[in-house]
Amino acid sequence: MTEQRNIDIRVPVLARVEGEGALEIRTQGQDVTAVRLRIFEPPRLFEKILEGRDHGEVPDLVARICGICPVAYQMSAVHAFERLFGVDPGSWVRDMRRVLYCGEWMQSHALHIHLLAAPDLLGYDNAIAMARDHPDIVRRGLLLQALGNDIIRLFGARSVHPVGVRVGGFHHVPARSDVTEIYTRLSAAIPDTEALVRWAAALDLPAAEQRFVSVSLRHTAEYPMNAGRLASSAGLDAGIDEFESHFSEQQVAHSTALYCLLNGQPYLVGPLARVNLNLERLPAAVRAALDESGIVWPSRNPFHAIVARAAEIYYAVLEAARILKDYRIPEAAHAAVVPRAGVAIAGTEAPRGMLWHRYDVQEDGRVVRARIVPPTSQNQARIEADLRQSLEALGLDRSDDELRRRCEMVIRSYDPCISCATHFLDLRVERC
Amino acid sequence: MNISTDIRIHIVGVGSPHGDDRLGWVAAGELRRSTGLAALPPPTLTIAERDRPGMDLLQGLEGLTALIVVDAVHAGLAPGTLHRLAGDEIGRAAGPLSSHGFGLVAALELGRVMGCLPPRVAVFGLEIADTGGEVLSPAVTAAMPGLVAAVEREVLDQISRAGADRGASARQDD
């Protein structure tokens, strides 16, 4: 009989994820009996802070929720209020918001691929060690990240917690010369981003076929960013206002974060889910790059998220260049806004997945109650399910070190934005 | 002072609005008003304030002779203590890496291994006190003139070194 081990592993700091939390794993023989990802989410606090605030203050306040994806929080908020107030900001605002979102996808995805995920996949402890051997790869990633940041700066005055977005549109109109400069850099980056997809697809990714449901927005004509219906790979097709009829958040004893489930089941949001559900909405060039990867899309391997992320950078560069090519100065940067009472709801596609906002608004436009469902709380249950399947597939007879490394790699592949804190994983494995 | 026209020195004051963390911004403002550096207009000397730049710090470094970064420092010493890191000292100060925690030193170290830093890099800072609000603590306020003077000396030193390097290479070319 195999000797059974009782082992307690603790990883005091797991780098290369956004936020703070802990992982506990319990095993019995060859079975994983419990996986608990304990994380802490700051948006709960923000929801209370938003109560009593004027709708006009909300875009700047919610931008503070995340240093990596502030634009997403701003976009979901302004779309929610505009839907309730019946504001049509017009095609210029709509287009520029798409460019702004492209900038955020570029910087967030480039950061995750190059500094957080790639070191795992190439066998380095961190990005600095990796950059010694692969300086050109990291340099390309940083250039793409910087270009994304500069797009955010173009509209938001700064790349961290930008301030240019308002309900109804923008506070200012970017100058033609600044847009031309960005357009030139975007055009020059197109070959780099195509190469990035090829590079990501050639990485030695673990084989891991898993069953999971993908969820994202779906738009009638576009790859989803600011608008669309709720869709899932299991056939869900619902309006954004119906979110609460299908999705529910619940508390679990081991985490201060809420778990969001679709009809009681875990699901995936983010780049892989978006690509899986919106392949035919991608332009031919991106589609061709994905097809050349040798991966069969839609993919059931969660590790293919890095390829999806690279493809979305390629898409974002093409899309932003397409929109900015014929840039025109509008008559106004924003439409007039007249508040009214009611429920303001919107969902947009943050870099890490669908971000849903609901604001109960009183007559003068003040927020009475706010509800924010961030992508990471939606992915939480899916990450736990993945960890369980990954560990069982790997084999529990592996060393604790190997198990821990694989767990960290799985968690990181979801690019969880756990709390905008600084550190994360305290792993405990109990074997009995 | 006769300054070679291709010398480029860039000072970045890193900070946020919170208490002593704003000292990089305050120092950048003081340096911009410095009479000692008034003879060095852009592009010889450029000064910028940045809000937690992370990897962004590595952008726009092409063609620089020297990069000088000013930031708040927390090393467990008395508030107001002046720090200067240069060369290998910077890499040794690098902590664990995450994107939120991807701080100044990690960014510089990453830049160094990729070969995209200018020939000379120095980090200056003051040890901060745990204060809130939007003002500097008395200890950091009192130490600010010393910090500004140290950065001024560094700029002038970098210029004379760069001049000496050029003189040496010009002599070699002869």
PDB file of C-alpha atoms in Angstrom, chain A residues 59-310:
ATOM      1  CA  PRO A  59     -16.971  57.376 -13.928  1.00  0.00           C
ATOM      2  CA  ASP A  60     -14.050  58.879 -11.995  1.00  0.00           C
ATOM      3  CA  LEU A  61     -14.857  56.941  -8.843  1.00  0.00           C
ATOM      4  CA  VAL A  62     -15.163  53.511 -10.444  1.00  0.00           C
ATOM      5  CA  ALA A  63     -11.959  54.107 -12.419  1.00  0.00           C
ATOM      6  CA  ARG A  64     -10.256  53.742  -9.049  1.00  0.00           C
ATOM      7  CA  ILE A  65     -11.402  50.154  -8.621  1.00  0.00           C
ATOM      8  CA  CYS A  66      -8.598  48.833 -10.796  1.00  0.00           C
ATOM      9  CA  GLY A  67      -5.263  50.264 -11.884  1.00  0.00           C
ATOM     10  CA  ILE A  68      -5.095  47.860 -14.822  1.00  0.00           C
ATOM     11  CA  CYS A  69      -8.641  48.083 -16.204  1.00  0.00           C
ATOM     12  CA  PRO A  70     -10.071  51.483 -15.160  1.00  0.00           C
ATOM     13  CA  VAL A  71     -11.559  52.061 -18.620  1.00  0.00           C
ATOM     14  CA  ALA A  72     -13.775  48.978 -18.304  1.00  0.00           C
ATOM     15  CA  TYR A  73     -15.317  50.282 -15.081  1.00  0.00           C
ATOM     16  CA  GLN A  74     -15.883  53.672 -16.688  1.00  0.00           C
ATOM     17  CA  MET A  75     -17.433  52.131 -19.791  1.00  0.00           C
ATOM     18  CA  SER A  76     -19.920  49.924 -17.945  1.00  0.00           C
ATOM     19  CA  ALA A  77     -20.921  52.883 -15.765  1.00  0.00           C
ATOM     20  CA  VAL A  78     -21.476  55.456 -18.528  1.00  0.00           C
ATOM     21  CA  HIS A  79     -23.369  52.994 -20.695  1.00  0.00           C
ATOM     22  CA  ALA A  80     -25.642  52.106 -17.776  1.00  0.00           C
ATOM     23  CA  PHE A  81     -26.562  55.754 -17.098  1.00  0.00           C
ATOM     24  CA  GLU A  82     -26.958  56.604 -20.775  1.00  0.00           C
ATOM     25  CA  ARG A  83     -29.338  53.679 -21.267  1.00  0.00           C
ATOM     26  CA  LEU A  84     -31.489  54.829 -18.355  1.00  0.00           C
ATOM     27  CA  PHE A  85     -31.400  58.526 -19.304  1.00  0.00           C
ATOM     28  CA  GLY A  86     -32.079  57.829 -22.966  1.00  0.00           C
ATOM     29  CA  VAL A  87     -28.851  59.532 -24.108  1.00  0.00           C
ATOM     30  CA  ASP A  88     -27.479  58.775 -27.556  1.00  0.00           C
ATOM     31  CA  PRO A  89     -23.904  60.082 -27.558  1.00  0.00           C
ATOM     32  CA  GLY A  90     -23.582  59.596 -31.323  1.00  0.00           C
ATOM     33  CA  SER A  91     -21.178  57.806 -33.602  1.00  0.00           C
ATOM     34  CA  TRP A  92     -18.030  59.808 -32.787  1.00  0.00           C
ATOM     35  CA  VAL A  93     -18.284  59.015 -29.069  1.00  0.00           C
ATOM     36  CA  ARG A  94     -19.186  55.431 -29.815  1.00  0.00           C
ATOM     37  CA  ASP A  95     -16.142  55.019 -32.088  1.00  0.00           C
ATOM     38  CA  MET A  96     -13.725  56.718 -29.715  1.00  0.00           C
ATOM     39  CA  ARG A  97     -14.914  54.608 -26.794  1.00  0.00           C
ATOM     40  CA  ARG A  98     -14.083  51.586 -28.871  1.00  0.00           C
ATOM     41  CA  VAL A  99     -10.582  52.950 -29.525  1.00  0.00           C
ATOM     42  CA  LEU A 100     -10.184  53.677 -25.813  1.00  0.00           C
ATOM     43  CA  TYR A 101     -11.220  50.127 -24.959  1.00  0.00           C
ATOM     44  CA  CYS A 102      -8.756  48.816 -27.560  1.00  0.00           C
ATOM     45  CA  GLY A 103      -6.052  50.717 -25.698  1.00  0.00           C
ATOM     46  CA  GLU A 104      -7.000  49.082 -22.424  1.00  0.00           C
ATOM     47  CA  TRP A 105      -7.115  45.593 -23.912  1.00  0.00           C
ATOM     48  CA  MET A 106      -3.701  46.153 -25.465  1.00  0.00           C
ATOM     49  CA  GLN A 107      -2.006  47.317 -22.298  1.00  0.00           C
ATOM     50  CA  SER A 108      -3.692  44.829 -19.965  1.00  0.00           C
ATOM     51  CA  HIS A 109      -3.197  41.828 -22.251  1.00  0.00           C
ATOM     52  CA  ALA A 110       0.397  42.774 -23.151  1.00  0.00           C
ATOM     53  CA  LEU A 111       1.218  43.119 -19.470  1.00  0.00           C
ATOM     54  CA  HIS A 112      -0.277  39.764 -18.603  1.00  0.00           C
ATOM     55  CA  ILE A 113       1.257  37.863 -21.487  1.00  0.00           C
ATOM     56  CA  HIS A 114       4.774  39.183 -21.126  1.00  0.00           C
ATOM     57  CA  LEU A 115       5.272  39.918 -17.466  1.00  0.00           C
ATOM     58  CA  LEU A 116       2.867  37.558 -15.709  1.00  0.00           C
ATOM     59  CA  ALA A 117       2.167  34.445 -17.796  1.00  0.00           C
ATOM     60  CA  ALA A 118       5.108  33.938 -20.161  1.00  0.00           C
ATOM     61  CA  PRO A 119       7.712  33.349 -17.445  1.00  0.00           C
ATOM     62  CA  ASP A 120       5.674  30.276 -16.372  1.00  0.00           C
ATOM     63  CA  LEU A 121       5.483  28.931 -19.875  1.00  0.00           C
ATOM     64  CA  LEU A 122       9.157  29.482 -20.695  1.00  0.00           C
ATOM     65  CA  GLY A 123      10.407  28.208 -17.357  1.00  0.00           C
ATOM     66  CA  TYR A 124      11.554  31.361 -15.590  1.00  0.00           C
ATOM     67  CA  ASP A 125      10.912  32.603 -12.082  1.00  0.00           C
ATOM     68  CA  ASN A 126      10.005  36.076 -13.252  1.00  0.00           C
ATOM     69  CA  ALA A 127       9.983  38.481 -16.166  1.00  0.00           C
ATOM     70  CA  ILE A 128      13.433  39.896 -15.426  1.00  0.00           C
ATOM     71  CA  ALA A 129      15.022  36.449 -15.645  1.00  0.00           C
ATOM     72  CA  MET A 130      13.051  35.814 -18.845  1.00  0.00           C
ATOM     73  CA  ALA A 131      14.035  39.181 -20.340  1.00  0.00           C
ATOM     74  CA  ARG A 132      17.726  38.277 -20.051  1.00  0.00           C
ATOM     75  CA  ASP A 133      17.213  35.454 -22.552  1.00  0.00           C
ATOM     76  CA  HIS A 134      14.298  36.872 -24.548  1.00  0.00           C
ATOM     77  CA  PRO A 135      14.835  40.631 -24.597  1.00  0.00           C
ATOM     78  CA  ASP A 136      13.151  41.147 -27.966  1.00  0.00           C
ATOM     79  CA  ILE A 137       9.963  39.383 -26.864  1.00  0.00           C
ATOM     80  CA  VAL A 138       9.683  41.433 -23.692  1.00  0.00           C
ATOM     81  CA  ARG A 139      10.582  44.626 -25.529  1.00  0.00           C
ATOM     82  CA  ARG A 140       7.827  43.993 -28.072  1.00  0.00           C
ATOM     83  CA  GLY A 141       5.384  43.385 -25.227  1.00  0.00           C
ATOM     84  CA  LEU A 142       6.353  46.581 -23.462  1.00  0.00           C
ATOM     85  CA  LEU A 143       5.995  48.595 -26.667  1.00  0.00           C
ATOM     86  CA  LEU A 144       2.469  47.255 -27.154  1.00  0.00           C
ATOM     87  CA  GLN A 145       1.660  47.963 -23.533  1.00  0.00           C
ATOM     88  CA  ALA A 146       2.985  51.508 -23.881  1.00  0.00           C
ATOM     89  CA  LEU A 147       0.966  52.079 -27.037  1.00  0.00           C
ATOM     90  CA  GLY A 148      -2.165  50.916 -25.212  1.00  0.00           C
ATOM     91  CA  ASN A 149      -1.362  53.244 -22.324  1.00  0.00           C
ATOM     92  CA  ASP A 150      -0.822  56.143 -24.702  1.00  0.00           C
ATOM     93  CA  ILE A 151      -4.244  55.539 -26.273  1.00  0.00           C
ATOM     94  CA  ILE A 152      -5.786  55.703 -22.791  1.00  0.00           C
ATOM     95  CA  ARG A 153      -3.799  58.888 -22.152  1.00  0.00           C
ATOM     96  CA  LEU A 154      -5.052  60.374 -25.442  1.00  0.00           C
ATOM     97  CA  PHE A 155      -8.622  60.287 -24.139  1.00  0.00           C
ATOM     98  CA  GLY A 156      -8.141  60.173 -20.380  1.00  0.00           C
ATOM     99  CA  ALA A 157      -5.192  62.542 -19.812  1.00  0.00           C
ATOM    100  CA  ARG A 158      -3.319  59.800 -17.949  1.00  0.00           C
ATOM    101  CA  SER A 159      -3.093  56.041 -18.266  1.00  0.00           C
ATOM    102  CA  VAL A 160      -3.676  55.161 -14.617  1.00  0.00           C
ATOM    103  CA  HIS A 161      -7.165  56.108 -13.424  1.00  0.00           C
ATOM    104  CA  PRO A 162      -7.927  58.198 -16.529  1.00  0.00           C
ATOM    105  CA  VAL A 163     -10.305  61.148 -16.145  1.00  0.00           C
ATOM    106  CA  GLY A 164     -11.504  61.899 -19.686  1.00  0.00           C
ATOM    107  CA  VAL A 165     -14.699  59.850 -19.695  1.00  0.00           C
ATOM    108  CA  ARG A 166     -18.085  61.270 -18.725  1.00  0.00           C
ATOM    109  CA  VAL A 167     -21.720  60.274 -19.011  1.00  0.00           C
ATOM    110  CA  GLY A 168     -22.685  61.402 -22.527  1.00  0.00           C
ATOM    111  CA  GLY A 169     -19.202  61.151 -24.044  1.00  0.00           C
ATOM    112  CA  PHE A 170     -15.796  62.630 -23.270  1.00  0.00           C
ATOM    113  CA  HIS A 171     -14.541  65.757 -21.543  1.00  0.00           C
ATOM    114  CA  HIS A 172     -12.325  66.723 -24.446  1.00  0.00           C
ATOM    115  CA  VAL A 173     -11.645  66.041 -28.104  1.00  0.00           C
ATOM    116  CA  PRO A 174      -8.153  64.741 -28.915  1.00  0.00           C
ATOM    117  CA  ALA A 175      -6.209  66.925 -31.341  1.00  0.00           C
ATOM    118  CA  ARG A 176      -5.774  65.652 -34.878  1.00  0.00           C
ATOM    119  CA  SER A 177      -1.972  65.721 -34.581  1.00  0.00           C
ATOM    120  CA  ASP A 178      -2.043  63.497 -31.459  1.00  0.00           C
ATOM    121  CA  VAL A 179      -4.398  61.053 -33.164  1.00  0.00           C
ATOM    122  CA  THR A 180      -2.161  60.938 -36.246  1.00  0.00           C
ATOM    123  CA  GLU A 181       0.818  60.068 -34.071  1.00  0.00           C
ATOM    124  CA  ILE A 182      -1.100  57.203 -32.424  1.00  0.00           C
ATOM    125  CA  TYR A 183      -2.392  56.014 -35.799  1.00  0.00           C
ATOM    126  CA  THR A 184       1.142  55.891 -37.194  1.00  0.00           C
ATOM    127  CA  ARG A 185       2.310  53.792 -34.248  1.00  0.00           C
ATOM    128  CA  LEU A 186      -0.708  51.493 -34.529  1.00  0.00           C
ATOM    129  CA  SER A 187      -0.029  50.895 -38.216  1.00  0.00           C
ATOM    130  CA  ALA A 188       3.612  50.131 -37.469  1.00  0.00           C
ATOM    131  CA  ALA A 189       2.592  47.681 -34.716  1.00  0.00           C
ATOM    132  CA  ILE A 190       0.395  45.502 -36.930  1.00  0.00           C
ATOM    133  CA  PRO A 191       3.183  43.102 -38.047  1.00  0.00           C
ATOM    134  CA  ASP A 192       4.415  42.871 -34.436  1.00  0.00           C
ATOM    135  CA  THR A 193       1.004  41.847 -33.160  1.00  0.00           C
ATOM    136  CA  GLU A 194       0.545  39.278 -35.893  1.00  0.00           C
ATOM    137  CA  ALA A 195       3.925  37.834 -34.904  1.00  0.00           C
ATOM    138  CA  LEU A 196       2.805  37.903 -31.274  1.00  0.00           C
ATOM    139  CA  VAL A 197      -0.107  35.564 -32.047  1.00  0.00           C
ATOM    140  CA  ARG A 198       2.254  33.132 -33.801  1.00  0.00           C
ATOM    141  CA  TRP A 199       4.671  33.302 -30.876  1.00  0.00           C
ATOM    142  CA  ALA A 200       1.904  32.630 -28.315  1.00  0.00           C
ATOM    143  CA  ALA A 201       0.547  29.724 -30.348  1.00  0.00           C
ATOM    144  CA  ALA A 202       4.009  28.147 -30.533  1.00  0.00           C
ATOM    145  CA  LEU A 203       4.424  28.123 -26.730  1.00  0.00           C
ATOM    146  CA  ASP A 204       4.565  24.712 -25.139  1.00  0.00           C
ATOM    147  CA  LEU A 205       1.157  24.897 -23.453  1.00  0.00           C
ATOM    148  CA  PRO A 206      -0.026  21.991 -21.301  1.00  0.00           C
ATOM    149  CA  ALA A 207      -2.684  19.849 -22.959  1.00  0.00           C
ATOM    150  CA  ALA A 208      -5.821  20.103 -20.868  1.00  0.00           C
ATOM    151  CA  GLU A 209      -9.214  19.384 -22.381  1.00  0.00           C
ATOM    152  CA  GLN A 210     -11.873  20.493 -19.940  1.00  0.00           C
ATOM    153  CA  ARG A 211     -15.595  20.930 -19.991  1.00  0.00           C
ATOM    154  CA  PHE A 212     -16.669  24.483 -19.271  1.00  0.00           C
ATOM    155  CA  VAL A 213     -19.233  27.045 -20.338  1.00  0.00           C
ATOM    156  CA  SER A 214     -17.967  30.247 -21.998  1.00  0.00           C
ATOM    157  CA  VAL A 215     -19.872  33.497 -21.413  1.00  0.00           C
ATOM    158  CA  SER A 216     -19.452  36.845 -23.165  1.00  0.00           C
ATOM    159  CA  LEU A 217     -21.390  39.593 -24.816  1.00  0.00           C
ATOM    160  CA  ARG A 218     -22.397  39.053 -28.422  1.00  0.00           C
ATOM    161  CA  HIS A 219     -23.058  41.922 -30.775  1.00  0.00           C
ATOM    162  CA  THR A 220     -24.919  41.645 -34.068  1.00  0.00           C
ATOM    163  CA  ALA A 221     -21.962  42.877 -36.108  1.00  0.00           C
ATOM    164  CA  GLU A 222     -18.919  43.567 -33.945  1.00  0.00           C
ATOM    165  CA  TYR A 223     -16.457  41.744 -31.786  1.00  0.00           C
ATOM    166  CA  PRO A 224     -17.961  42.631 -28.383  1.00  0.00           C
ATOM    167  CA  MET A 225     -16.686  45.555 -26.320  1.00  0.00           C
ATOM    168  CA  ASN A 226     -19.261  48.134 -25.262  1.00  0.00           C
ATOM    169  CA  ALA A 227     -22.519  46.503 -26.272  1.00  0.00           C
ATOM    170  CA  GLY A 228     -24.241  43.221 -26.943  1.00  0.00           C
ATOM    171  CA  ARG A 229     -26.458  40.516 -25.538  1.00  0.00           C
ATOM    172  CA  LEU A 230     -25.420  37.947 -22.951  1.00  0.00           C
ATOM    173  CA  ALA A 231     -24.407  34.718 -24.666  1.00  0.00           C
ATOM    174  CA  SER A 232     -23.034  31.387 -23.519  1.00  0.00           C
ATOM    175  CA  SER A 233     -21.668  28.292 -25.207  1.00  0.00           C
ATOM    176  CA  ALA A 234     -24.593  26.450 -23.576  1.00  0.00           C
ATOM    177  CA  GLY A 235     -27.119  28.461 -25.582  1.00  0.00           C
ATOM    178  CA  LEU A 236     -27.870  31.443 -23.354  1.00  0.00           C
ATOM    179  CA  ASP A 237     -29.111  34.451 -25.336  1.00  0.00           C
ATOM    180  CA  ALA A 238     -30.427  37.164 -23.047  1.00  0.00           C
ATOM    181  CA  GLY A 239     -30.581  40.929 -22.843  1.00  0.00           C
ATOM    182  CA  ILE A 240     -28.142  42.652 -20.493  1.00  0.00           C
ATOM    183  CA  ASP A 241     -31.082  43.642 -18.256  1.00  0.00           C
ATOM    184  CA  GLU A 242     -31.841  39.959 -17.682  1.00  0.00           C
ATOM    185  CA  PHE A 243     -28.439  39.252 -16.092  1.00  0.00           C
ATOM    186  CA  GLU A 244     -29.930  38.796 -12.630  1.00  0.00           C
ATOM    187  CA  SER A 245     -32.437  36.199 -13.895  1.00  0.00           C
ATOM    188  CA  HIS A 246     -29.653  33.878 -15.029  1.00  0.00           C
ATOM    189  CA  PHE A 247     -26.624  34.755 -12.934  1.00  0.00           C
ATOM    190  CA  SER A 248     -26.491  34.721  -9.166  1.00  0.00           C
ATOM    191  CA  GLU A 249     -23.837  35.720  -6.715  1.00  0.00           C
ATOM    192  CA  GLN A 250     -23.496  33.762  -3.526  1.00  0.00           C
ATOM    193  CA  GLN A 251     -21.370  33.821  -0.447  1.00  0.00           C
ATOM    194  CA  VAL A 252     -19.133  30.950   0.513  1.00  0.00           C
ATOM    195  CA  ALA A 253     -17.607  30.473   3.930  1.00  0.00           C
ATOM    196  CA  HIS A 254     -13.989  30.456   2.753  1.00  0.00           C
ATOM    197  CA  SER A 255     -13.961  33.720   0.816  1.00  0.00           C
ATOM    198  CA  THR A 256     -14.962  37.308   1.317  1.00  0.00           C
ATOM    199  CA  ALA A 257     -15.623  37.520  -2.423  1.00  0.00           C
ATOM    200  CA  LEU A 258     -18.947  36.541  -3.910  1.00  0.00           C
ATOM    201  CA  TYR A 259     -19.094  33.614  -6.309  1.00  0.00           C
ATOM    202  CA  CYS A 260     -21.068  34.290  -9.447  1.00  0.00           C
ATOM    203  CA  LEU A 261     -22.717  31.294 -11.088  1.00  0.00           C
ATOM    204  CA  LEU A 262     -24.767  30.838 -14.258  1.00  0.00           C
ATOM    205  CA  ASN A 263     -27.820  28.755 -13.458  1.00  0.00           C
ATOM    206  CA  GLY A 264     -25.914  27.451 -10.448  1.00  0.00           C
ATOM    207  CA  GLN A 265     -22.844  26.385 -12.437  1.00  0.00           C
ATOM    208  CA  PRO A 266     -19.303  27.779 -12.864  1.00  0.00           C
ATOM    209  CA  TYR A 267     -18.502  29.525 -16.145  1.00  0.00           C
ATOM    210  CA  LEU A 268     -15.655  31.260 -17.932  1.00  0.00           C
ATOM    211  CA  VAL A 269     -15.414  34.916 -18.955  1.00  0.00           C
ATOM    212  CA  GLY A 270     -12.477  36.691 -20.588  1.00  0.00           C
ATOM    213  CA  PRO A 271     -10.447  36.471 -23.799  1.00  0.00           C
ATOM    214  CA  LEU A 272     -10.842  32.724 -24.338  1.00  0.00           C
ATOM    215  CA  ALA A 273     -14.607  32.869 -23.764  1.00  0.00           C
ATOM    216  CA  ARG A 274     -14.894  35.885 -26.089  1.00  0.00           C
ATOM    217  CA  VAL A 275     -12.897  34.247 -28.864  1.00  0.00           C
ATOM    218  CA  ASN A 276     -14.821  30.989 -28.429  1.00  0.00           C
ATOM    219  CA  LEU A 277     -18.168  32.767 -28.805  1.00  0.00           C
ATOM    220  CA  ASN A 278     -17.274  35.437 -31.363  1.00  0.00           C
ATOM    221  CA  LEU A 279     -14.943  33.808 -33.891  1.00  0.00           C
ATOM    222  CA  GLU A 280     -16.972  34.967 -36.879  1.00  0.00           C
ATOM    223  CA  ARG A 281     -16.905  38.558 -35.589  1.00  0.00           C
ATOM    224  CA  LEU A 282     -13.117  38.721 -35.911  1.00  0.00           C
ATOM    225  CA  PRO A 283     -11.610  40.200 -39.070  1.00  0.00           C
ATOM    226  CA  ALA A 284     -10.166  37.756 -41.584  1.00  0.00           C
ATOM    227  CA  ALA A 285      -6.554  38.519 -40.641  1.00  0.00           C
ATOM    228  CA  VAL A 286      -7.081  37.652 -36.968  1.00  0.00           C
ATOM    229  CA  ARG A 287      -9.144  34.624 -37.872  1.00  0.00           C
ATOM    230  CA  ALA A 288      -6.341  33.437 -40.174  1.00  0.00           C
ATOM    231  CA  ALA A 289      -3.763  33.855 -37.420  1.00  0.00           C
ATOM    232  CA  LEU A 290      -5.929  31.794 -35.060  1.00  0.00           C
ATOM    233  CA  ASP A 291      -6.452  29.102 -37.689  1.00  0.00           C
ATOM    234  CA  GLU A 292      -2.709  28.935 -38.380  1.00  0.00           C
ATOM    235  CA  SER A 293      -2.108  28.314 -34.685  1.00  0.00           C
ATOM    236  CA  GLY A 294      -3.131  24.688 -35.133  1.00  0.00           C
ATOM    237  CA  ILE A 295      -5.573  25.049 -32.256  1.00  0.00           C
ATOM    238  CA  VAL A 296      -9.130  23.969 -32.928  1.00  0.00           C
ATOM    239  CA  TRP A 297     -11.439  26.862 -32.073  1.00  0.00           C
ATOM    240  CA  PRO A 298     -13.588  27.091 -30.017  1.00  0.00           C
ATOM    241  CA  SER A 299     -10.978  25.705 -27.617  1.00  0.00           C
ATOM    242  CA  ARG A 300     -11.635  23.653 -24.517  1.00  0.00           C
ATOM    243  CA  ASN A 301      -8.109  24.077 -23.157  1.00  0.00           C
ATOM    244  CA  PRO A 302      -8.023  26.917 -20.587  1.00  0.00           C
ATOM    245  CA  PHE A 303      -4.283  27.399 -21.258  1.00  0.00           C
ATOM    246  CA  HIS A 304      -5.205  28.633 -24.738  1.00  0.00           C
ATOM    247  CA  ALA A 305      -6.290  31.865 -23.053  1.00  0.00           C
ATOM    248  CA  ILE A 306      -2.836  33.284 -23.758  1.00  0.00           C
ATOM    249  CA  VAL A 307      -3.315  32.704 -27.499  1.00  0.00           C
ATOM    250  CA  ALA A 308      -6.778  34.306 -27.310  1.00  0.00           C
ATOM    251  CA  ARG A 309      -5.253  37.234 -25.435  1.00  0.00           C
ATOM    252  CA  ALA A 310      -2.590  37.674 -28.134  1.00  0.00           C
TER     253      ALA A 310
END
